[in-house]
Short mmCIF file of C-alpha atoms in Angstrom, two decimals:
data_model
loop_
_atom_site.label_atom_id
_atom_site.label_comp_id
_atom_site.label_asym_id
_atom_site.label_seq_id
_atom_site.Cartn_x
_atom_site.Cartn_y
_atom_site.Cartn_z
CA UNK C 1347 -23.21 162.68 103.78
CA UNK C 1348 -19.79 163.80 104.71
CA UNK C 1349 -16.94 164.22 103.15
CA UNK C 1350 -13.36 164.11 104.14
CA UNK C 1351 -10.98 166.80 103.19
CA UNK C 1352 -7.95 166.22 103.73
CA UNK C 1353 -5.95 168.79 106.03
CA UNK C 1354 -3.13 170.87 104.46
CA UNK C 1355 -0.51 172.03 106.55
CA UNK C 1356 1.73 175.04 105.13
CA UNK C 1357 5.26 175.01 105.70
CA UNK C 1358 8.60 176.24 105.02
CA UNK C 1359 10.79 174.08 102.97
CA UNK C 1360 13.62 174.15 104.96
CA UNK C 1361 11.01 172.90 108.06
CA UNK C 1362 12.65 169.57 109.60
CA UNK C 1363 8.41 168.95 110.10
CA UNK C 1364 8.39 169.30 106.06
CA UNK C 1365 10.97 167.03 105.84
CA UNK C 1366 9.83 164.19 107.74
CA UNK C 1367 6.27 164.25 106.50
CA UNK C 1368 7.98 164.05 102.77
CA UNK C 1369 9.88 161.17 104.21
CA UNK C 1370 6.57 159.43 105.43
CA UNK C 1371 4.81 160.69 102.11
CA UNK C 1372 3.13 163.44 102.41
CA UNK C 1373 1.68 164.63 98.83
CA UNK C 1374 2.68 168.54 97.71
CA UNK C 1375 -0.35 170.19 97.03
CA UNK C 1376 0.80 173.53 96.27
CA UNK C 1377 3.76 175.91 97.02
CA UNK C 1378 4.28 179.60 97.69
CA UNK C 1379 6.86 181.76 98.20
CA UNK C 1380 8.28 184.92 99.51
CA UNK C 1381 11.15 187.38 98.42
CA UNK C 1382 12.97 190.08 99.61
CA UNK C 1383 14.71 193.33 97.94
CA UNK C 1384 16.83 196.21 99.44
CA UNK C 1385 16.74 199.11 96.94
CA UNK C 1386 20.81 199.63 95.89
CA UNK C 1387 21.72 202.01 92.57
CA UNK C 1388 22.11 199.47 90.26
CA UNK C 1389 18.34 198.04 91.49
CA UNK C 1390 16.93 201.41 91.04
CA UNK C 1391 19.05 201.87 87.53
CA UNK C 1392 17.15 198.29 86.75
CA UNK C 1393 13.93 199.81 88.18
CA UNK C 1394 14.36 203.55 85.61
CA UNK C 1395 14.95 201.09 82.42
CA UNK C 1396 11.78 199.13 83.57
CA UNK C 1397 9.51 202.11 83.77
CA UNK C 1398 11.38 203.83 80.98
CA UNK C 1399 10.60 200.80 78.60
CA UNK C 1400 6.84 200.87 79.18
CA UNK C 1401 7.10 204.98 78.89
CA UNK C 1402 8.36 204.09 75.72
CA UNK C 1403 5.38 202.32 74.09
CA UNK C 1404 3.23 204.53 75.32
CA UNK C 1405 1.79 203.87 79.05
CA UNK C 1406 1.96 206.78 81.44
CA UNK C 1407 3.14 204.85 84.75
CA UNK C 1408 2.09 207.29 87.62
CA UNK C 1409 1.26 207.05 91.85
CA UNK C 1410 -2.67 206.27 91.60
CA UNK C 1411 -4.38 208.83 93.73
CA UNK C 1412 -7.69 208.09 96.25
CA UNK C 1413 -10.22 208.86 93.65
CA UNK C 1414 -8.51 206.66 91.29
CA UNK C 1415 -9.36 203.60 93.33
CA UNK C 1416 -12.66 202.48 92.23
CA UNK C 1417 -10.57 202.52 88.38
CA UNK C 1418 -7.87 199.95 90.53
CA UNK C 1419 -10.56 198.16 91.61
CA UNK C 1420 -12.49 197.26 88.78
CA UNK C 1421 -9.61 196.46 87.11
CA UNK C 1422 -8.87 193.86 89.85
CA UNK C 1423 -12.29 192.23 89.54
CA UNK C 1424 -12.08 191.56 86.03
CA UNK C 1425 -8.33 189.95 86.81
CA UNK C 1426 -10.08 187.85 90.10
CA UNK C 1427 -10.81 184.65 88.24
CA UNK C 1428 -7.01 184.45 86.91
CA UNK C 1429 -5.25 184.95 90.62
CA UNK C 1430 -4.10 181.36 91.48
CA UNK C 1431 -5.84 180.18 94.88
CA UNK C 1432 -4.12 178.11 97.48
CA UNK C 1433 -4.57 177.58 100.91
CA UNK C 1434 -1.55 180.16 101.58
CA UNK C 1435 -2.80 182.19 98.63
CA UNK C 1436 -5.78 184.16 97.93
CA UNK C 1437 -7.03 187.10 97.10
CA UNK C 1438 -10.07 189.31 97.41
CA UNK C 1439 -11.01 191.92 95.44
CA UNK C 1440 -10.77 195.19 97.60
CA UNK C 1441 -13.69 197.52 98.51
CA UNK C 1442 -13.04 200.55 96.66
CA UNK C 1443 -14.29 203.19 99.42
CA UNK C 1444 -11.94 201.36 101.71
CA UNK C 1445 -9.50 201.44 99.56
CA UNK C 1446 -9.90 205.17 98.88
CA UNK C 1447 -9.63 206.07 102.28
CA UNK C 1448 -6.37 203.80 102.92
CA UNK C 1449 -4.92 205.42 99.79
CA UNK C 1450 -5.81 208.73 101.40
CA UNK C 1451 -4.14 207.68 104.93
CA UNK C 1452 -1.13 206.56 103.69
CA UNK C 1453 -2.18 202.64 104.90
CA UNK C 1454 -1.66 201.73 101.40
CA UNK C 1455 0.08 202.78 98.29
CA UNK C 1456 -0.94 201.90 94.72
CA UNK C 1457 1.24 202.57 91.22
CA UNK C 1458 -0.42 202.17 88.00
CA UNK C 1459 0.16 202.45 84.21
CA UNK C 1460 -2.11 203.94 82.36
CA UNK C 1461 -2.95 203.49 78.44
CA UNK C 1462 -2.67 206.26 75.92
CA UNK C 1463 -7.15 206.66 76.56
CA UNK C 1464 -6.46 207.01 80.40
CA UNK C 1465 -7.58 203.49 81.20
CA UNK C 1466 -5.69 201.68 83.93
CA UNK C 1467 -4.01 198.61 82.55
CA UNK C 1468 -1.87 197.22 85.33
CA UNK C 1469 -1.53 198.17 89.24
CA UNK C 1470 0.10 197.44 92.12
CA UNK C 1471 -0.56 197.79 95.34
CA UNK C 1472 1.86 197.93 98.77
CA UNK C 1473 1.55 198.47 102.50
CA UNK C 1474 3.72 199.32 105.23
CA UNK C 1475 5.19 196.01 107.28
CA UNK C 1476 6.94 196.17 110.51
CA UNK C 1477 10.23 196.41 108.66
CA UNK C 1478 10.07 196.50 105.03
CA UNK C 1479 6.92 197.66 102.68
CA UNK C 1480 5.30 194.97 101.20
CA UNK C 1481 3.05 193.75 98.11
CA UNK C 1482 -0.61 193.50 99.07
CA UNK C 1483 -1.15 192.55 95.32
CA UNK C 1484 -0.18 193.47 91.88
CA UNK C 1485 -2.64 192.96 88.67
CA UNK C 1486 -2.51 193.36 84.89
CA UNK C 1487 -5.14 193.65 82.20
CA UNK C 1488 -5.44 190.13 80.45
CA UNK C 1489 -5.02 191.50 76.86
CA UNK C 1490 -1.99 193.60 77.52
CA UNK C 1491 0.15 190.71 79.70
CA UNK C 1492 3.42 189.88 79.11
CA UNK C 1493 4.65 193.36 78.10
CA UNK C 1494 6.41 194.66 81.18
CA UNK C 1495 3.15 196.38 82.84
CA UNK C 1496 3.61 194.29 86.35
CA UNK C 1497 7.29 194.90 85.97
CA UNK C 1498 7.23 198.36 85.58
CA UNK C 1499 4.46 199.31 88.08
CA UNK C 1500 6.61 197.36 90.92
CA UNK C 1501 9.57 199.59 89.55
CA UNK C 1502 7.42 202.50 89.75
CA UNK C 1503 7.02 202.05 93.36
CA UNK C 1504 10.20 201.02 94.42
CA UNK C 1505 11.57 204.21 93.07
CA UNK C 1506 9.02 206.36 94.81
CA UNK C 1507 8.99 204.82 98.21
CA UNK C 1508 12.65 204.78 98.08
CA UNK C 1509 12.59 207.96 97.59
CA UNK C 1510 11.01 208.97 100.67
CA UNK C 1511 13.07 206.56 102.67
CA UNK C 1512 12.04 203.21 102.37
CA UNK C 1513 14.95 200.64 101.31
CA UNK C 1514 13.79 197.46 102.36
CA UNK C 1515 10.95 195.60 100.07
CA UNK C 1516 8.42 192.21 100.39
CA UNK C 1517 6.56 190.55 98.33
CA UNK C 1518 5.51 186.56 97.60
CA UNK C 1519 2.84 184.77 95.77
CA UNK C 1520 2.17 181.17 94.44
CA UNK C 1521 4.57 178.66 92.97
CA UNK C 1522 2.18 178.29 90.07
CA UNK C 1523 2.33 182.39 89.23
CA UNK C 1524 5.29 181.79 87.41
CA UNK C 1525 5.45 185.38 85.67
CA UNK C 1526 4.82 187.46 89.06
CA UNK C 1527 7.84 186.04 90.34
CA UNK C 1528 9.88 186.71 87.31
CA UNK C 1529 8.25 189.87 87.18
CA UNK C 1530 9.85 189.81 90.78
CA UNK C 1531 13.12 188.74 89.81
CA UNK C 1532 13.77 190.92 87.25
CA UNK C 1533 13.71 194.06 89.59
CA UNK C 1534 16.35 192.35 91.64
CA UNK C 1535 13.80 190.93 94.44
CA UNK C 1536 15.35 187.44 95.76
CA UNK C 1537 13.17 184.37 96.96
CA UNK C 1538 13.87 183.90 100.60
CA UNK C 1539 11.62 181.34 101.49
CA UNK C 1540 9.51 178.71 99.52
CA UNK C 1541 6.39 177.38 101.39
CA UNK C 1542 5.04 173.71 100.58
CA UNK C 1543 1.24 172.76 101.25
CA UNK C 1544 1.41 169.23 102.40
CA UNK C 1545 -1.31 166.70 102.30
CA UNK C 1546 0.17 163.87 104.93
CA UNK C 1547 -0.32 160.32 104.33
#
């Protein structure tokens, strides 16, 4: 027996295609979006009170070095079940050898905070893009949530990286993820672009 799934198309909102198939109605499925940040002083005085904050109750919020990935990466796997999946959106947990070694190359980057007992409670991770760095994916510890972990690693980074030259920042996710983009937001990243997943009629 087959079934019929019904194709999803992914496009921007501002898409005249989007428009007319929400004229001939087409059902919303799902959205995503994207953002962008340059680094200015009052985003990196934003980004020092983020990572000062979680300093302050007692996370150490550090660069994560190559033999600190297979700690990133089962921290990622027990986060997996909670990433929201789209058709725009997923996420797979990274290999941690690969991972390592892109650490190691300088393919990827990866920030963490780390509890008072050394274990790694939230992470992010970024790559270079042709002209900005951008999020490959950021995850938090369930229990700890919701106290500025995300926010800080992101600020973390954007410090560093700015530091060694880079001033122009990505990052996106799905509509549903309502706290990564605040997380977002509150660092002074600005949505750009909002994606719908359309089911046409």
């Amino acid at each position: 027996m087959t079934t019929n799934v019904p194709a999803v198309r992914v496009l921007r909102s501002d898409d005249p295609e989007a428009v007319r198939l929400l004229a001939a109605g087409a059902q919303v499925q799902g959205e995503s979006w994207g953002a962008r940040l340059t680094v200015t002083p009052a985003v990196a005085a934003t980004c020092r009170a983020a990572v000062a904050a979680v300093r302050g109750a007692g996370w150490t919020v550090r660069e994560l070095v190559p033999e600190e990935a297979a700690a990133l990466v089962e921290l990622d796997a027990g986060a997996a079940a909670d990433y929201p999946v789209t058709v725009a959106t997923s996420h797979d947990v990274p290999d941690g050898a690969v991972l390592a070694a892109a650490l190691e190359g300088g393919d990827r980057w990866a920030f963490g905070a780390f509890a008072a007992d050394g274990r790694l409670d939230a992470a992010t991770v970024l790559y270079p893009a042709s002209d900005r760095i951008d999020t490959d994916f950021t995850v938090t510890r369930s229990e700890v949530r919701r106290r500025g972990l995300a926010t800080a690693v992101k600020a973390a980074a954007l410090l560093a990286l700015a530091g060694a030259g880079h001033v122009r920042f990505g990052t996106g996710g799905a509509g549903a993820n309502v706290g990564s983009r605040r997380a977002n937001e509150a660092l002074g990243y600005a949505v750009t672009e909002r994606w719908l997943h359309l089911v046409a009629p």
